[in-house]
Short mmCIF file of C-alpha atoms and ligand atoms in Angstrom, two decimals:
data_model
loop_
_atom_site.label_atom_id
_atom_site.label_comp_id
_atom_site.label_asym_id
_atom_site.label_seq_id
_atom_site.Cartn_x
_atom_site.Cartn_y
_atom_site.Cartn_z
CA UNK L 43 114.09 163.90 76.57
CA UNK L 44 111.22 161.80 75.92
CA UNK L 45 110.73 158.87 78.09
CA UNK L 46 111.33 155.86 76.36
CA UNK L 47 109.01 153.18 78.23
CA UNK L 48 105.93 154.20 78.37
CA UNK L 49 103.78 154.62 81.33
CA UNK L 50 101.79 151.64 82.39
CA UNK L 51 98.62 151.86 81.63
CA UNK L 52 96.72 150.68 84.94
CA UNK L 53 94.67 147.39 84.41
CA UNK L 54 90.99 148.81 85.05
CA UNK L 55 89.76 145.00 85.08
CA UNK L 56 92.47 144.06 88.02
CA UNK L 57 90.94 144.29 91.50
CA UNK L 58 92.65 146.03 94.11
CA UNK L 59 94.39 143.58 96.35
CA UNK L 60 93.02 143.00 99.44
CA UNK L 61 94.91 144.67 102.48
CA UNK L 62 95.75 143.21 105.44
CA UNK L 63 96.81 143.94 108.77
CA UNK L 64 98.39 141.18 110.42
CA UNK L 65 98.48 140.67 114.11
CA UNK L 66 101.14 138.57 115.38
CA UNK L 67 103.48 138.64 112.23
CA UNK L 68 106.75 138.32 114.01
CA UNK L 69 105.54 134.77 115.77
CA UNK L 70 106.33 131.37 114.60
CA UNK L 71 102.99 130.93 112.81
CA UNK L 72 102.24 134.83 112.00
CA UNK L 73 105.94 135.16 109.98
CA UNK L 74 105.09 132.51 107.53
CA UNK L 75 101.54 133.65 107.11
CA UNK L 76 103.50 137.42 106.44
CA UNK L 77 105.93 135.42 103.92
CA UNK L 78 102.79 133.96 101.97
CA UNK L 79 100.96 137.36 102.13
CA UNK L 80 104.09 138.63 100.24
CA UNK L 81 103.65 136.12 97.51
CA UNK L 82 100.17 136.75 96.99
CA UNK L 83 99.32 139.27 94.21
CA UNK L 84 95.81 139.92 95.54
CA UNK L 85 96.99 140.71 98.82
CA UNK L 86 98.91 143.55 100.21
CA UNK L 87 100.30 143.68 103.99
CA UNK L 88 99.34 147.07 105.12
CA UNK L 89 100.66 146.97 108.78
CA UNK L 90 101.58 144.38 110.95
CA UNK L 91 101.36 143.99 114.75
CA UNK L 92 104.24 143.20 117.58
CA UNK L 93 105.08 145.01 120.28
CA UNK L 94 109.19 143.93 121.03
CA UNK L 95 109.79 145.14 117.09
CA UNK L 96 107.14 148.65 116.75
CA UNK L 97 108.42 151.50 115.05
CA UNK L 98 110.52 148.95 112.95
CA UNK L 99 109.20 147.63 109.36
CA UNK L 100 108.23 143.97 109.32
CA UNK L 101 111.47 143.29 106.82
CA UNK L 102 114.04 144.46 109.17
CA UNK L 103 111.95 142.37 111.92
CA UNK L 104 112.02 139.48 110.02
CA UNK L 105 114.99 139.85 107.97
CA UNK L 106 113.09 140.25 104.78
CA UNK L 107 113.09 143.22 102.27
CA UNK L 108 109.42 142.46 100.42
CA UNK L 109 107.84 142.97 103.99
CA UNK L 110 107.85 146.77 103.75
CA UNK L 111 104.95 147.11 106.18
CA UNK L 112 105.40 148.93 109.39
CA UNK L 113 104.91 147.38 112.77
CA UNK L 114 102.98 148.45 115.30
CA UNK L 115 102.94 148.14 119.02
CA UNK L 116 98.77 147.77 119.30
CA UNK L 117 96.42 146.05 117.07
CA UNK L 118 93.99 149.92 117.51
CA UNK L 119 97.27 152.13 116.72
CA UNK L 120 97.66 149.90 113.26
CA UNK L 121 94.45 149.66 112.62
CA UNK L 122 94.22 153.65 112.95
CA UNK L 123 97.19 154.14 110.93
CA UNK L 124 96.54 151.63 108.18
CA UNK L 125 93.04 151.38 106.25
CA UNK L 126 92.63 147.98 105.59
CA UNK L 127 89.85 145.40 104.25
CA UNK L 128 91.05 142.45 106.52
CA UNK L 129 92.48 142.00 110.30
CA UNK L 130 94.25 138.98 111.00
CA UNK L 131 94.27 137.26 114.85
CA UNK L 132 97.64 135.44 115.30
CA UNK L 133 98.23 136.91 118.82
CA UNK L 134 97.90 134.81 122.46
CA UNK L 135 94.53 134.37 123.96
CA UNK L 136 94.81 137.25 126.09
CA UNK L 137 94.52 139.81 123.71
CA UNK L 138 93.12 138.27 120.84
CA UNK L 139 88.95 139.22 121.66
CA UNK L 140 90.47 143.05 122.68
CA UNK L 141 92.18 142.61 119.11
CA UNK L 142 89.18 141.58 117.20
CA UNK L 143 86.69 143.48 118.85
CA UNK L 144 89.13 146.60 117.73
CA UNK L 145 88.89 145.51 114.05
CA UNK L 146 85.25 145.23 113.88
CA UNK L 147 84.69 148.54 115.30
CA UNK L 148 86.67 149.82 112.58
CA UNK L 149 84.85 147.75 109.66
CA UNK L 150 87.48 145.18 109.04
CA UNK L 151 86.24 141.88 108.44
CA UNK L 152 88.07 139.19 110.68
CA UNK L 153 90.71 136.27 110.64
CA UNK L 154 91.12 134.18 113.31
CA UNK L 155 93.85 132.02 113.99
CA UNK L 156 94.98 132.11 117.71
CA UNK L 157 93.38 129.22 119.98
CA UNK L 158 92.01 129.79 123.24
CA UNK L 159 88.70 131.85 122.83
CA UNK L 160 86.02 130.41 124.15
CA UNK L 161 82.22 129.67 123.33
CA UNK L 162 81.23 132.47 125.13
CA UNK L 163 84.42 135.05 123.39
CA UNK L 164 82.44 133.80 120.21
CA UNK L 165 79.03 134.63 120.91
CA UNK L 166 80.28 137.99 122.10
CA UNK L 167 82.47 138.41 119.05
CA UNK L 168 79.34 137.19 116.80
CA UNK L 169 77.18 140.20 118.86
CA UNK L 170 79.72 142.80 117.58
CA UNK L 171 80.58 141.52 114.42
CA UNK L 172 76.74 141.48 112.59
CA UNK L 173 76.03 144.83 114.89
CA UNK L 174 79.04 145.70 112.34
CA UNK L 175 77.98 143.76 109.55
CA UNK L 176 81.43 141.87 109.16
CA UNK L 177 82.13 138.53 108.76
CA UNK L 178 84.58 136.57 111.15
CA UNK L 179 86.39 133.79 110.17
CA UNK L 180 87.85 132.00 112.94
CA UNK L 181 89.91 128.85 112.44
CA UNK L 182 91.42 126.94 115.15
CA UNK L 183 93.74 125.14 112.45
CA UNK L 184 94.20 126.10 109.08
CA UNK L 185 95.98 122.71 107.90
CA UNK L 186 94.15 120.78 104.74
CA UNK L 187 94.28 117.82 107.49
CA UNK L 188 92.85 119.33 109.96
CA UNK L 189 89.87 120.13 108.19
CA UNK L 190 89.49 116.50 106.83
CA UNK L 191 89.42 115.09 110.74
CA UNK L 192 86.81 117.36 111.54
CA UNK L 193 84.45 116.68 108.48
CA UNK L 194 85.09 112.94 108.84
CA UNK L 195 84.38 112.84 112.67
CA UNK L 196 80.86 114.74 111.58
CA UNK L 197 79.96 111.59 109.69
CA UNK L 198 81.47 109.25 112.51
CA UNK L 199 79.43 111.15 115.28
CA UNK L 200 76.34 110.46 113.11
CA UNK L 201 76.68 106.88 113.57
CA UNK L 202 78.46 106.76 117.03
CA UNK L 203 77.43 108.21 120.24
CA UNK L 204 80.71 107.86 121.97
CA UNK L 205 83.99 109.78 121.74
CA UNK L 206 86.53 111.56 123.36
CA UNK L 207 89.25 113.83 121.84
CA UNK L 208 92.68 113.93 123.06
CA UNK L 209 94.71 117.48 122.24
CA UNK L 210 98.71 117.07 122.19
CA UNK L 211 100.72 120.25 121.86
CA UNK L 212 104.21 120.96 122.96
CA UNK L 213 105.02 121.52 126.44
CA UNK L 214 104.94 125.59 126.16
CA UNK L 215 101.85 126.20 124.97
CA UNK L 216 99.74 128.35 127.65
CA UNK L 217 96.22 127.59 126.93
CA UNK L 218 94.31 124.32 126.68
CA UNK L 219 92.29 122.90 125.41
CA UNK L 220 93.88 123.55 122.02
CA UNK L 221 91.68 125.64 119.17
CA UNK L 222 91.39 122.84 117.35
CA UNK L 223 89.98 120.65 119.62
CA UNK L 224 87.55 123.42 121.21
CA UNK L 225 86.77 123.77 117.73
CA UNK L 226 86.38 119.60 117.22
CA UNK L 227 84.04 119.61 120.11
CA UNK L 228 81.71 122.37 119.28
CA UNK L 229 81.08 121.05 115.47
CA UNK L 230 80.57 117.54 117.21
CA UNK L 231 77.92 119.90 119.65
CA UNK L 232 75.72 120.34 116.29
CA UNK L 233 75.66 116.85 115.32
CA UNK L 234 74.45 115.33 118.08
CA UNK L 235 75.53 115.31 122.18
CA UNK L 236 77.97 112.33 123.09
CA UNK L 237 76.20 109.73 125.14
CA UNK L 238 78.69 108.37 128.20
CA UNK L 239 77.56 105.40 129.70
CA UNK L 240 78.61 106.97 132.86
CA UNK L 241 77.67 110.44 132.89
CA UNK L 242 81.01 112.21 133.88
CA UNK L 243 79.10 114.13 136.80
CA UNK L 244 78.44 110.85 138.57
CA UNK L 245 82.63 109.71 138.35
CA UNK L 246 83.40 108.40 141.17
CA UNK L 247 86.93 109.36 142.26
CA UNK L 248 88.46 112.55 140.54
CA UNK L 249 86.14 114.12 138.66
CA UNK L 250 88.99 115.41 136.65
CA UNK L 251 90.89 112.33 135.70
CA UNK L 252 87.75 112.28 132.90
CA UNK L 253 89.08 115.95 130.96
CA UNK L 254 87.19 119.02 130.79
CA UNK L 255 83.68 118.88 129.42
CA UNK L 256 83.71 121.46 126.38
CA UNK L 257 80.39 121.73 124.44
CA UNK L 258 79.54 118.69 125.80
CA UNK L 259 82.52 116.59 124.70
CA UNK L 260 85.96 115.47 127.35
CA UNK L 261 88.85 116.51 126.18
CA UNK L 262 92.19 115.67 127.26
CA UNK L 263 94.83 117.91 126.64
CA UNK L 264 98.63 116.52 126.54
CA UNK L 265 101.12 118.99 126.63
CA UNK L 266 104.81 117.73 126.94
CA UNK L 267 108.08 118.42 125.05
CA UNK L 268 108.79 116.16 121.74
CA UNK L 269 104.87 117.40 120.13
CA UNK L 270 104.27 119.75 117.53
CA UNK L 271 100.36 120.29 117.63
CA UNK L 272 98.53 116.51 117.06
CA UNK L 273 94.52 116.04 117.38
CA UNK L 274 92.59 112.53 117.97
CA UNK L 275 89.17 111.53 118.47
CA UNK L 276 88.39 108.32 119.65
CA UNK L 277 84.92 106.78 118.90
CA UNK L 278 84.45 104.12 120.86
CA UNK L 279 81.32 101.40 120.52
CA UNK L 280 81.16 97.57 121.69
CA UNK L 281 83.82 95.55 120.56
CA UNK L 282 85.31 98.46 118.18
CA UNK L 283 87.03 101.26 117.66
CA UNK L 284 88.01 104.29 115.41
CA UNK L 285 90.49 106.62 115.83
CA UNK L 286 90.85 109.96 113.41
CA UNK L 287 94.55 111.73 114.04
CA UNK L 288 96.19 114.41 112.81
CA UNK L 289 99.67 115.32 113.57
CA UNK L 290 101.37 118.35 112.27
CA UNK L 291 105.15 118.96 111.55
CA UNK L 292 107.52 121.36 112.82
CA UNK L 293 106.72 124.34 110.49
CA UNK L 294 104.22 126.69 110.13
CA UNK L 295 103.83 126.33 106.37
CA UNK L 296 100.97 123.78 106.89
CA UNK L 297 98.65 127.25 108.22
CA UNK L 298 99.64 129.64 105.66
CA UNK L 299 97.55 128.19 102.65
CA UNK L 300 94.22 127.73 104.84
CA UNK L 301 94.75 131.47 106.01
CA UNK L 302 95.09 132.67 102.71
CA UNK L 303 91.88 131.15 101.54
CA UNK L 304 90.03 132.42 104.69
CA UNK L 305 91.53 136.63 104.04
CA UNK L 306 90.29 135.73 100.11
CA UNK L 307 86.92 134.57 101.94
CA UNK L 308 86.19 136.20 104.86
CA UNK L 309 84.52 139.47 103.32
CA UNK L 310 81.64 136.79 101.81
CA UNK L 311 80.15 136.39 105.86
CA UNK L 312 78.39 137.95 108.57
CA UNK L 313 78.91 137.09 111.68
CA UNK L 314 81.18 134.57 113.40
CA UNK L 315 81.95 131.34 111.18
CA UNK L 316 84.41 128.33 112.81
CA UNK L 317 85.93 126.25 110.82
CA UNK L 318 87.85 126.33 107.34
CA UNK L 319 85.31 124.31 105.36
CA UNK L 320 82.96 127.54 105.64
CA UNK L 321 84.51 128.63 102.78
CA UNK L 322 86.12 125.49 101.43
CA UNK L 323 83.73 123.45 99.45
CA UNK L 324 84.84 119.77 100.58
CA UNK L 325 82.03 118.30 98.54
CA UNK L 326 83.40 119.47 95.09
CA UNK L 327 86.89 118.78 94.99
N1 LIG S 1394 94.88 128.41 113.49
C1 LIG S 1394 96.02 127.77 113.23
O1 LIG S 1394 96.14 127.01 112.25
C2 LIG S 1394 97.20 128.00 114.15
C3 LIG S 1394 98.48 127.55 113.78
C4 LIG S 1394 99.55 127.85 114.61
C5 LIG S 1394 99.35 128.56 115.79
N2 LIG S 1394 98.08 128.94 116.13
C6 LIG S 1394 97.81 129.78 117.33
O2 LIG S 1394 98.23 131.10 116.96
C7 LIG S 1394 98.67 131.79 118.13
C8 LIG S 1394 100.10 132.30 117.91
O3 LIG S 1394 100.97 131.17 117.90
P1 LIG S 1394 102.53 131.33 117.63
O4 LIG S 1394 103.11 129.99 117.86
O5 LIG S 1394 102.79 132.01 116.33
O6 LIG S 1394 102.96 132.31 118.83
P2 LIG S 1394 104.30 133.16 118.96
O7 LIG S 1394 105.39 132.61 118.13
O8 LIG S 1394 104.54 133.33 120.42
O9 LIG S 1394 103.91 134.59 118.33
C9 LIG S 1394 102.98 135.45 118.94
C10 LIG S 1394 102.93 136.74 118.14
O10 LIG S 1394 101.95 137.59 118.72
C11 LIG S 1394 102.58 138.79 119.19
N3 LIG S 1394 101.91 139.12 120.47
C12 LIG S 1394 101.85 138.37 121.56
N4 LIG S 1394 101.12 138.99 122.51
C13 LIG S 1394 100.71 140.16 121.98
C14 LIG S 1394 99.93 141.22 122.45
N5 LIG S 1394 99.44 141.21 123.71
N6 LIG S 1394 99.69 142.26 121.65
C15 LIG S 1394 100.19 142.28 120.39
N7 LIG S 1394 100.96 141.29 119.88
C16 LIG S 1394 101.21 140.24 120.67
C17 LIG S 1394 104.04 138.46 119.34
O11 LIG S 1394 104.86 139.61 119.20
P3 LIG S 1394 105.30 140.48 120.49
O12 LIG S 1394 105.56 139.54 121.61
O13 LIG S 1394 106.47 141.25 120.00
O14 LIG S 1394 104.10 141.37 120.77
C18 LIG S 1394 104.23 137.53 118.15
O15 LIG S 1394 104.33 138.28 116.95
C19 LIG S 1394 98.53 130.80 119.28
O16 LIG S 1394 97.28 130.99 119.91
C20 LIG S 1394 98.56 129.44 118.57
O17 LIG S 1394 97.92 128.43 119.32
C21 LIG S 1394 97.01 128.67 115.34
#
């Protein structure tokens, strides 16, 4: 009997979607990143990474039938089992550079979302990745806000030699100084160094009652219950002050949009890149 609808004729002038191994996509922020993968026609989830729910797919995980990828216990068994163009970071500090380093040695080009790697996790991530050839996108907060406080702190630092940056985060979260603030601090390291008054070294009393010095900026991390994630810098000169502030909700939908643009972006670098506005042109919109 012939078959009454025809075959579809594949669309030579659609690209293929881009596919993506996720890293973390059972966590809070990872499973809403998954969920807006799934909505995105020029992405496809290839494998994701967990180790309670391997051997599973990610839609029995997460109690959601478009999420047919399988779940893996490692980021280097799905990254064996699963071609794909881009690896996504949304682990824990502790085995997000063993993560990364994976991907690149495999030619994926990188995503970075989990906080906690340091300058020095960079530079050796930036070694491997243009060894490689691939671009690294790390982002220690994807939220539209988020990159607005750092770009308008840029200007501020300019024009003001003081600041400090307070980091607020709920009272679980292992690692401080947040991403966002490491990542405040080292953009603020390429403007110009802050200028104390008092150089912290010479405090008298406890040295650290003044935060941890991270590329040359103090920051204070808060971490109590009743936050979410919240940023501030404080720029501080005689007789006035200005305070920047970001404070983010309790979901994880403010990440997924920022993360989406970085996977779209990533494949355009070499190298590590920090910082959304790498590939988000601030000055146009
Ligand atoms: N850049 C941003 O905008 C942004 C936004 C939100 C959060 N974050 C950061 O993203 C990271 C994740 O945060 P979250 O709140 O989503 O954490 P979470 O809810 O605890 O989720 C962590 C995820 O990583 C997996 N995981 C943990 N350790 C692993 C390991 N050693 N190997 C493989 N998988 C592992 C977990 O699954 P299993 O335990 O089953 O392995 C889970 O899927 C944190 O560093 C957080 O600060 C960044």
């Amino acid at each position: 009997m012939p078959n009454a609808v025809p075959n579809a004729v594949p669309n030579a002038e659609a690209p293929a979607p881009i596919r993506v191994c996720l890293a973390g996509a059972t966590g809070w922020a990872g499973s809403e990143l998954a969920r807006g993968i799934a909505h995105a026609p020029d992405l496809a989830l290839v494998a994701a990474v967990s180790r309670t729910h391997a051997g599973r797919t990610l839609g029995d995980a997460l109690a959601d039938p478009r999420l047919a990828a399988p779940v893996y216990a490692s980021a280097a068994e799905a990254l064996d089992a699963a071609a794909c163009d881009v690896f996504v970071e949304y682990t824990k500090p502790e085995s997000a550079k063993g993560n990364v380093l994976a991907a690149l040695a495999r030619g994926a080009h990188v995503v970075i979302g989990t906080s906690g790697l340091t300058d020095a996790d960079f530079a050796a991530l930036d070694a491997a990745a243009r060894a490689a050839g691939r671009g690294v996108l790390a982002c220690g907060n994807f939220a539209l806000t988020v990159v607005l406080l750092q770009r308008f702190a840029e200007v501020a630092a300019r024009l003001i030699p003081q600041w400090e940056i307070i980091d607020y985060a709920h009272d679980d979260k292992p690692d401080a100084p947040s991403g966002t603030a490491r990542e405040l601090a080292a953009r603020l390291a390429r403007v110009r160094p802050p200028e104390p008054t008092v150089p912290v070294a010479q405090t008298v009393g406890e040295r650290d009652a003044r935060g941890a010095t991270v590329s040359g900026s103090q920051i204070h991390s808060v971490r109590l219950p009743g936050y979410v994630v919240s940023a501030e810098i404080v720029f501080g000169m005689p007789d006035q002050r200005l305070s920047i502030r970001h404070d983010s909700g309790g979901s994880a939908r403010p990440y997924v949009d920022g993360a989406l643009l970085a996977i779209r972006n990533v494949s355009t670098l070499v190298g590590v890149h920090r910082g959304l506005d790498t590939v988000l042109d601030l000055e146009r919109r």
